[in-house]
Tab-separated table of C-alpha atoms in Angstrom:
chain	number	residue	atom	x	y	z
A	290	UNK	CA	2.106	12.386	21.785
A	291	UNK	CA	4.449	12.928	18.666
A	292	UNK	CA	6.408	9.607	18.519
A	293	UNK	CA	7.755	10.553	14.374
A	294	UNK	CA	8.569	13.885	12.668
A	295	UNK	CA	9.492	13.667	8.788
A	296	UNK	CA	11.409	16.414	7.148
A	297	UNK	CA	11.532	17.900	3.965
A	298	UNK	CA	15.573	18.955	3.254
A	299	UNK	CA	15.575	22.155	0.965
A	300	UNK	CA	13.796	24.968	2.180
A	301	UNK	CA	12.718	23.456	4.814
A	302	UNK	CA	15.336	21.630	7.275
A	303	UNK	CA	18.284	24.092	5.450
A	304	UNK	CA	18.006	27.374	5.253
A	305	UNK	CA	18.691	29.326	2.265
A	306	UNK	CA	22.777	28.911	2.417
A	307	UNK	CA	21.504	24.855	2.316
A	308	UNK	CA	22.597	24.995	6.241
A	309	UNK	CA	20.597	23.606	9.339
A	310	UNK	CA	20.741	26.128	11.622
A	311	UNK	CA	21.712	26.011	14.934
A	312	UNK	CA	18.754	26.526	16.712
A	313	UNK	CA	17.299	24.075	14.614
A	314	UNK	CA	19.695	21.217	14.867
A	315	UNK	CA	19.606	21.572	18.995
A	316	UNK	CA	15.842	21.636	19.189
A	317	UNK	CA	15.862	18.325	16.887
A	318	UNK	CA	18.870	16.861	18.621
A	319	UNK	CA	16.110	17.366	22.435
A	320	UNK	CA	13.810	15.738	20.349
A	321	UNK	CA	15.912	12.680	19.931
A	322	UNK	CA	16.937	12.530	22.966
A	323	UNK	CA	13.383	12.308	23.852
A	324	UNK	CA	12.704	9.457	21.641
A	325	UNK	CA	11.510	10.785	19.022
A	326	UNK	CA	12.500	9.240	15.778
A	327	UNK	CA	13.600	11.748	12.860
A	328	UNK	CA	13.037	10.955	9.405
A	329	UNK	CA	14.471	13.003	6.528
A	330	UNK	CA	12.189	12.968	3.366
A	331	UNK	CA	13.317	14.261	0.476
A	332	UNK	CA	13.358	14.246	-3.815
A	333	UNK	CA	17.399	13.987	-3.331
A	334	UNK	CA	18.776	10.783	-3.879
A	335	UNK	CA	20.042	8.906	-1.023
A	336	UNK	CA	23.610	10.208	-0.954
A	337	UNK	CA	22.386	13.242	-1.076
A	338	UNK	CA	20.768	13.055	2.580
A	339	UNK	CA	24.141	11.531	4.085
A	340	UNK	CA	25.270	14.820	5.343
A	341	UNK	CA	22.090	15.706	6.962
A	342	UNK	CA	21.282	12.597	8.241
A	343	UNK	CA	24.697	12.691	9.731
A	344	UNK	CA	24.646	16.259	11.509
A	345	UNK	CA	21.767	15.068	13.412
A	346	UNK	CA	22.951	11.551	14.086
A	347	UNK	CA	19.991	10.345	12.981
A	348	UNK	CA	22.048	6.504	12.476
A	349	UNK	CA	22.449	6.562	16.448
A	350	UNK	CA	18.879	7.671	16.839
A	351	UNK	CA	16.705	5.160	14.500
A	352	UNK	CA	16.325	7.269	11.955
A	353	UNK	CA	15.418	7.051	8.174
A	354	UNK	CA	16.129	8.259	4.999
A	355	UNK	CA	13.453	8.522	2.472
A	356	UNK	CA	14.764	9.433	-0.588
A	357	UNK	CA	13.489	9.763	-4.627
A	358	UNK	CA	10.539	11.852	-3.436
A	359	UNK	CA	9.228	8.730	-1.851
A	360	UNK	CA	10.391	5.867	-3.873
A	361	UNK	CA	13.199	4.653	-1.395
A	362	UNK	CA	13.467	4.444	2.324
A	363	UNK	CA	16.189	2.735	4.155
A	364	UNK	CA	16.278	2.340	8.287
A	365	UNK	CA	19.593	3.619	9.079
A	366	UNK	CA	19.695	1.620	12.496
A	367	UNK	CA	19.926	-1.823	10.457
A	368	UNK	CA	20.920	-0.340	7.311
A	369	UNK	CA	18.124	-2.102	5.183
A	370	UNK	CA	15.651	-1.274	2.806
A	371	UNK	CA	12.707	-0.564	3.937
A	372	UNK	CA	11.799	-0.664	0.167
A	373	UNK	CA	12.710	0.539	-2.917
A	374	UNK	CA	10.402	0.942	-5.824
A	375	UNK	CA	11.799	1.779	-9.687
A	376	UNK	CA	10.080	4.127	-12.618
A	377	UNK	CA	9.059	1.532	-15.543
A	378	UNK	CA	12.002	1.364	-18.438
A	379	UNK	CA	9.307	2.261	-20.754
A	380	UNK	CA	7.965	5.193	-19.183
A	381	UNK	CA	11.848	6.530	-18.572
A	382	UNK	CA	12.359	6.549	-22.378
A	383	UNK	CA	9.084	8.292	-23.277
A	384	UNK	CA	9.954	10.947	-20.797
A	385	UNK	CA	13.251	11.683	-21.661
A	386	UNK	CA	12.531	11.379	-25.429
A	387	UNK	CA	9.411	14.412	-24.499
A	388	UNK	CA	11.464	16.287	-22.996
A	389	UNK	CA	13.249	17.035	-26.011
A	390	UNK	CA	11.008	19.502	-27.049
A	391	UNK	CA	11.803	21.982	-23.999
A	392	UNK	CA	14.562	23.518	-22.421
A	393	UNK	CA	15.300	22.035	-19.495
A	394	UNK	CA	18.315	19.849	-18.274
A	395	UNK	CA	16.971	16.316	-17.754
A	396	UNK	CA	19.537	14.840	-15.145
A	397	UNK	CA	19.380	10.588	-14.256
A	398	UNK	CA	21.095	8.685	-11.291
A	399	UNK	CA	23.428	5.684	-12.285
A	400	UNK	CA	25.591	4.569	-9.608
A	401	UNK	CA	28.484	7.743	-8.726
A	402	UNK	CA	26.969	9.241	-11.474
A	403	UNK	CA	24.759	11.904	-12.384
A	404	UNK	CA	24.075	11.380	-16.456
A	405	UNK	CA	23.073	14.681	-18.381
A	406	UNK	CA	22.928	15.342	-22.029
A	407	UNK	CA	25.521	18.525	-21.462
A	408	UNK	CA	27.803	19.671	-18.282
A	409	UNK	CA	28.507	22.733	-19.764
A	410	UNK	CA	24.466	23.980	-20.235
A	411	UNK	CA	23.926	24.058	-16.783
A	412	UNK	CA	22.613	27.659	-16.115
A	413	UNK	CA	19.190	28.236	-14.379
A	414	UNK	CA	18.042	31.737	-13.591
A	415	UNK	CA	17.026	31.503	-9.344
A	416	UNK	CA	18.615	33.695	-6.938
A	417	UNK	CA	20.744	35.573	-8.549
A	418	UNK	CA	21.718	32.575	-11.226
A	419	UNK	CA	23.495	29.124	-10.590
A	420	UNK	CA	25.049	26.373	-12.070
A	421	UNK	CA	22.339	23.595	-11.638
A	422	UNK	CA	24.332	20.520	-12.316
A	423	UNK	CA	27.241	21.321	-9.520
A	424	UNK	CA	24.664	22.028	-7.276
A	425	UNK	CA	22.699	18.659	-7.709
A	426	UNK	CA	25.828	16.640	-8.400
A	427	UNK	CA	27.793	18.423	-5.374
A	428	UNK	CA	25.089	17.665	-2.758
A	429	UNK	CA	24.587	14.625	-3.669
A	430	UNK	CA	28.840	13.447	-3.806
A	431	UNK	CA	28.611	12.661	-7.197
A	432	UNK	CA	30.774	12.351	-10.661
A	433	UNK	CA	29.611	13.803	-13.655
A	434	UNK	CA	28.718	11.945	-17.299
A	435	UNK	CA	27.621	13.058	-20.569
A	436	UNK	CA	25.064	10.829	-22.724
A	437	UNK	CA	24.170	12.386	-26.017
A	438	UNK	CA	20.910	10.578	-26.559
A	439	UNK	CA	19.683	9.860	-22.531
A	440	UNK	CA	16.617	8.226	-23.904
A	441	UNK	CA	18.877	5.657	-25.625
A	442	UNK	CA	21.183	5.463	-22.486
A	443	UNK	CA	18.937	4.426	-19.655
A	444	UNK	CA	18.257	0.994	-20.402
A	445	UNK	CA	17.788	0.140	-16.108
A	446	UNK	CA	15.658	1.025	-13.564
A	447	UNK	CA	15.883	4.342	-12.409
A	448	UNK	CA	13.636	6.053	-9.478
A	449	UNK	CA	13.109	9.279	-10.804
A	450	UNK	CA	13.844	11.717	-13.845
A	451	UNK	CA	14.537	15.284	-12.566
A	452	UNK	CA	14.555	18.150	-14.713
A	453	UNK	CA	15.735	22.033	-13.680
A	454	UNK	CA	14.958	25.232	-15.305
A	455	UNK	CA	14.296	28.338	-14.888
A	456	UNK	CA	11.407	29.018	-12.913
A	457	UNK	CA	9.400	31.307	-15.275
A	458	UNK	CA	9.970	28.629	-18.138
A	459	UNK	CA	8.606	25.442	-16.063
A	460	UNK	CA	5.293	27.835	-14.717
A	461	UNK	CA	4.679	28.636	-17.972
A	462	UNK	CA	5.863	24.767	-19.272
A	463	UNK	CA	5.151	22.555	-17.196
A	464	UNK	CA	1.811	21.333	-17.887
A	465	UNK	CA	2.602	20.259	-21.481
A	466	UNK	CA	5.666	18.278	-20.098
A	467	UNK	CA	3.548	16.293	-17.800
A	468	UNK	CA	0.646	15.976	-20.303
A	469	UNK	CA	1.322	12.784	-22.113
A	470	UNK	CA	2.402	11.183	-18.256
A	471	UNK	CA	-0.139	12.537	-16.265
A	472	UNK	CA	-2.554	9.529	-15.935
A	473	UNK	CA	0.428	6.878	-15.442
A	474	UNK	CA	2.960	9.245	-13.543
A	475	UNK	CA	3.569	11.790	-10.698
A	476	UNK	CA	4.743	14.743	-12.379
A	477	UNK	CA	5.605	17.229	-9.547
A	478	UNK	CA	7.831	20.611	-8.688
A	479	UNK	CA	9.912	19.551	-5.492
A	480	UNK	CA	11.760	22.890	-5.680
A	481	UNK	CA	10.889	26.129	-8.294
A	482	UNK	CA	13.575	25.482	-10.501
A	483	UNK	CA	13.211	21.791	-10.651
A	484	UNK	CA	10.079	19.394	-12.189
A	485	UNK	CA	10.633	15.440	-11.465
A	486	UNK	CA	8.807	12.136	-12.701
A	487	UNK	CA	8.124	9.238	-10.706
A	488	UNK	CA	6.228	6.120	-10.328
A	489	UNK	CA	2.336	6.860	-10.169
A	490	UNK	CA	1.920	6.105	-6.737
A	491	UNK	CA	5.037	7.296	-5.756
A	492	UNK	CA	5.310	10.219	-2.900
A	493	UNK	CA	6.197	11.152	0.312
A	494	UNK	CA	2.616	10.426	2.167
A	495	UNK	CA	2.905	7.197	0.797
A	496	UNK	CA	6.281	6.313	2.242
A	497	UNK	CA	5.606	7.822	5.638
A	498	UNK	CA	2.607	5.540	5.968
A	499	UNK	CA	5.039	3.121	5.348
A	500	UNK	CA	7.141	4.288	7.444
A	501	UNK	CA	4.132	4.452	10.208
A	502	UNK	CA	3.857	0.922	9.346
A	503	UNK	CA	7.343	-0.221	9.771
A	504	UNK	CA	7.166	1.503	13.444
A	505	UNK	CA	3.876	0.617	14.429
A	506	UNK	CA	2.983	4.188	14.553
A	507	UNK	CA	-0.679	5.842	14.200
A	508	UNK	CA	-1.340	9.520	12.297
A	509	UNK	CA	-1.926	11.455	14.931
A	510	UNK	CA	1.588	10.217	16.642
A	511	UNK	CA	3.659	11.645	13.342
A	512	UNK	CA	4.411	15.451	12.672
A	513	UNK	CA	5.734	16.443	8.950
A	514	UNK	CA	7.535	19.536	8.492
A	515	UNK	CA	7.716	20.853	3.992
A	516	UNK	CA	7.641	23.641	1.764
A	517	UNK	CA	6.691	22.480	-1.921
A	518	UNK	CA	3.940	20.374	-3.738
A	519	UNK	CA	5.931	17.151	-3.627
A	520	UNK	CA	5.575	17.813	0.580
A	521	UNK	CA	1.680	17.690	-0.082
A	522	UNK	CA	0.846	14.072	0.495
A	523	UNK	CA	3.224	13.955	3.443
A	524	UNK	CA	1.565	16.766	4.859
A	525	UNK	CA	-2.202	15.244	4.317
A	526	UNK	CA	-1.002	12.394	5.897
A	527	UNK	CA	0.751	13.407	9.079
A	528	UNK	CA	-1.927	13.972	12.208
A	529	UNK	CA	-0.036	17.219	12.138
A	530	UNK	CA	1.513	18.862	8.950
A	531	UNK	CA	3.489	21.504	9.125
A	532	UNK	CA	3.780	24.030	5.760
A	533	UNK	CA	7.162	26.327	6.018
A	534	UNK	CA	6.127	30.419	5.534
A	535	UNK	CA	8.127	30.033	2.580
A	536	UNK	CA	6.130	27.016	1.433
A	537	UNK	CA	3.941	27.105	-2.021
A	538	UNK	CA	0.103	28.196	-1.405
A	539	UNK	CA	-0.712	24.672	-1.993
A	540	UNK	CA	1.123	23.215	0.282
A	541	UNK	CA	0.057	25.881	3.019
A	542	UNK	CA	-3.380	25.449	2.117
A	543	UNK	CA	-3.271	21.879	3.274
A	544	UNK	CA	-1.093	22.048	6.216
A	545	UNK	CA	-2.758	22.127	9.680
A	546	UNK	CA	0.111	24.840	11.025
A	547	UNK	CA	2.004	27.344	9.404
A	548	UNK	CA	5.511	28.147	10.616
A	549	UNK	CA	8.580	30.898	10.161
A	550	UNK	CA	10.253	30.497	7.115
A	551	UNK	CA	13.394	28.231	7.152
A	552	UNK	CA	15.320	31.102	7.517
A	553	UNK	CA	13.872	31.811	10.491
A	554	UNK	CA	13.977	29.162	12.156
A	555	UNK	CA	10.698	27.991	11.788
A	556	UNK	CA	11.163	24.119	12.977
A	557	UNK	CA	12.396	25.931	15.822
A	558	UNK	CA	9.030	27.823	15.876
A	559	UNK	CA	6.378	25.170	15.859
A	560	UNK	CA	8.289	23.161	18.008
A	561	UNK	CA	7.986	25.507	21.050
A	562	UNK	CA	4.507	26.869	19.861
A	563	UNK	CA	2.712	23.845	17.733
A	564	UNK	CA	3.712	21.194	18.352
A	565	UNK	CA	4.957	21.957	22.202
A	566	UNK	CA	8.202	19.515	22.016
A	567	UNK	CA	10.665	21.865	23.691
């Protein structure tokens, strides 16, 4: 009996006009009212979950919020911290200073703030072309700062480094970004246009064992819905993951179902004919 599900945000709970459906917010709204606990698990930061998590009243419904790709989860019930675990000073500094060499827009998180080295570079070639920096600063409610030198500004603990490009540059770049990092760090796309680094033994399996824990919960009782390779772990860990049909290859290769694409309404999908909720 599913007792958990765990949700990747982008691409896989929204759609691609970064909507939850309708279809898909009343089949998760039965599945509360079954008692099932939701859990939102995403590489936003936490504000940048507080609309979601507040379209499906997840606060009324003991849901969490994982956030940071897995470095922060708070029980929105209580309102604590679950726990909260912070990317080493050190490693912040060599990362940002590294990714000098390549063009891509390193963005931090400092309070109301999203720090980048320039608002006004903020182009990335997806879709048709966006501004990058709205986007992530917009979803997430916050203010915009410049730093010129980022690896000289961060001098506190931060949970993650994100950095957007195009897609075509990171494929073709993104393996000598992570090079130096890859032993002590996870280095990971959690969209196409955007490459993050984290703690090393940060991710989202991680926290939803954690997040088993906290409950009392066993594998087989938690589902885990995702569509890119920072959804893996969660996926591997769930009794039964679910890959999106818009998900990477990897990430379909190591889910147990595969589902409509989130614009399709494919939560909807393996809920009726996976997962049998509704």
């Amino acid at each position: 009996m599913i007792k958990l599900i765990a949700f990747d945000i982008d691409g896989t709970l929204n759609n691609s006009n970064h909507e939850i459906s309708i279809k898909t917010k009343e089949v998760i709204m039965e599945a509360q009212r079954k008692g099932i606990i939701v859990v939102l698990a995403s590489g936003r930061p936490e504000s940048g979950l507080v609309d979601s998590a507040r379209a499906l009243d997840l606060k009324n419904n003991r849901g969490v919020l994982i956030s940071y790709n897995g470095s922060k989860a708070i029980d929105l019930e209580s309102g604590c911290e679950i726990y909260n675990e912070f990317l080493d000073i050190h490693d912040a500094k060599a990362v940002l200073e590294h990714m000098k060499k390549f063009n891509v827009k390193p963005m931090i998180y400092d309070g109301e703030y999203i720090v980048v080295n320039n608002v006004y570079d903020n182009y990335v070639n997806y879709n048709g072309g966006f501004n990058v920096i709205e986007f992530e600063a917009r979803q997430g409610h916050y203010l915009l700062k410049e730093a010129r030198d980022m690896t000289q500004y961060v001098d506190f603990p931060i949970n993650k480094i994100l950095t957007a490009g195009d897609p075509e540059y990171l494929e073709a770049h993104y393996k000598e970004m992570m090079e130096p990092f890859k032993d002590r760090l996870n280095c990971t796309f959690t969209a196409r246009f955007y490459f993050e680094f984290m703690r090393k033994d940060i991710n989202k399996g991680k926290a939803l064992a954690k997040i088993a824990e906290f409950f009392g919960f066993e594998r087989d009782e938690i589902a885990a819905f995702g569509d890119a390779s920072n959804d893996i772990e969660m996926l591997e860990y769930a009794g039964h993951g679910v890959a999106m049909g818009n998900a990477f290859d990897s990430v379909k290769e190591v889910a147990d179902y595969v589902t409509l694409s989130n614009d399709e309404d494919g939560i909807v999908h393996a809920f009726k004919n996976y997962l049998h909720i509704i």
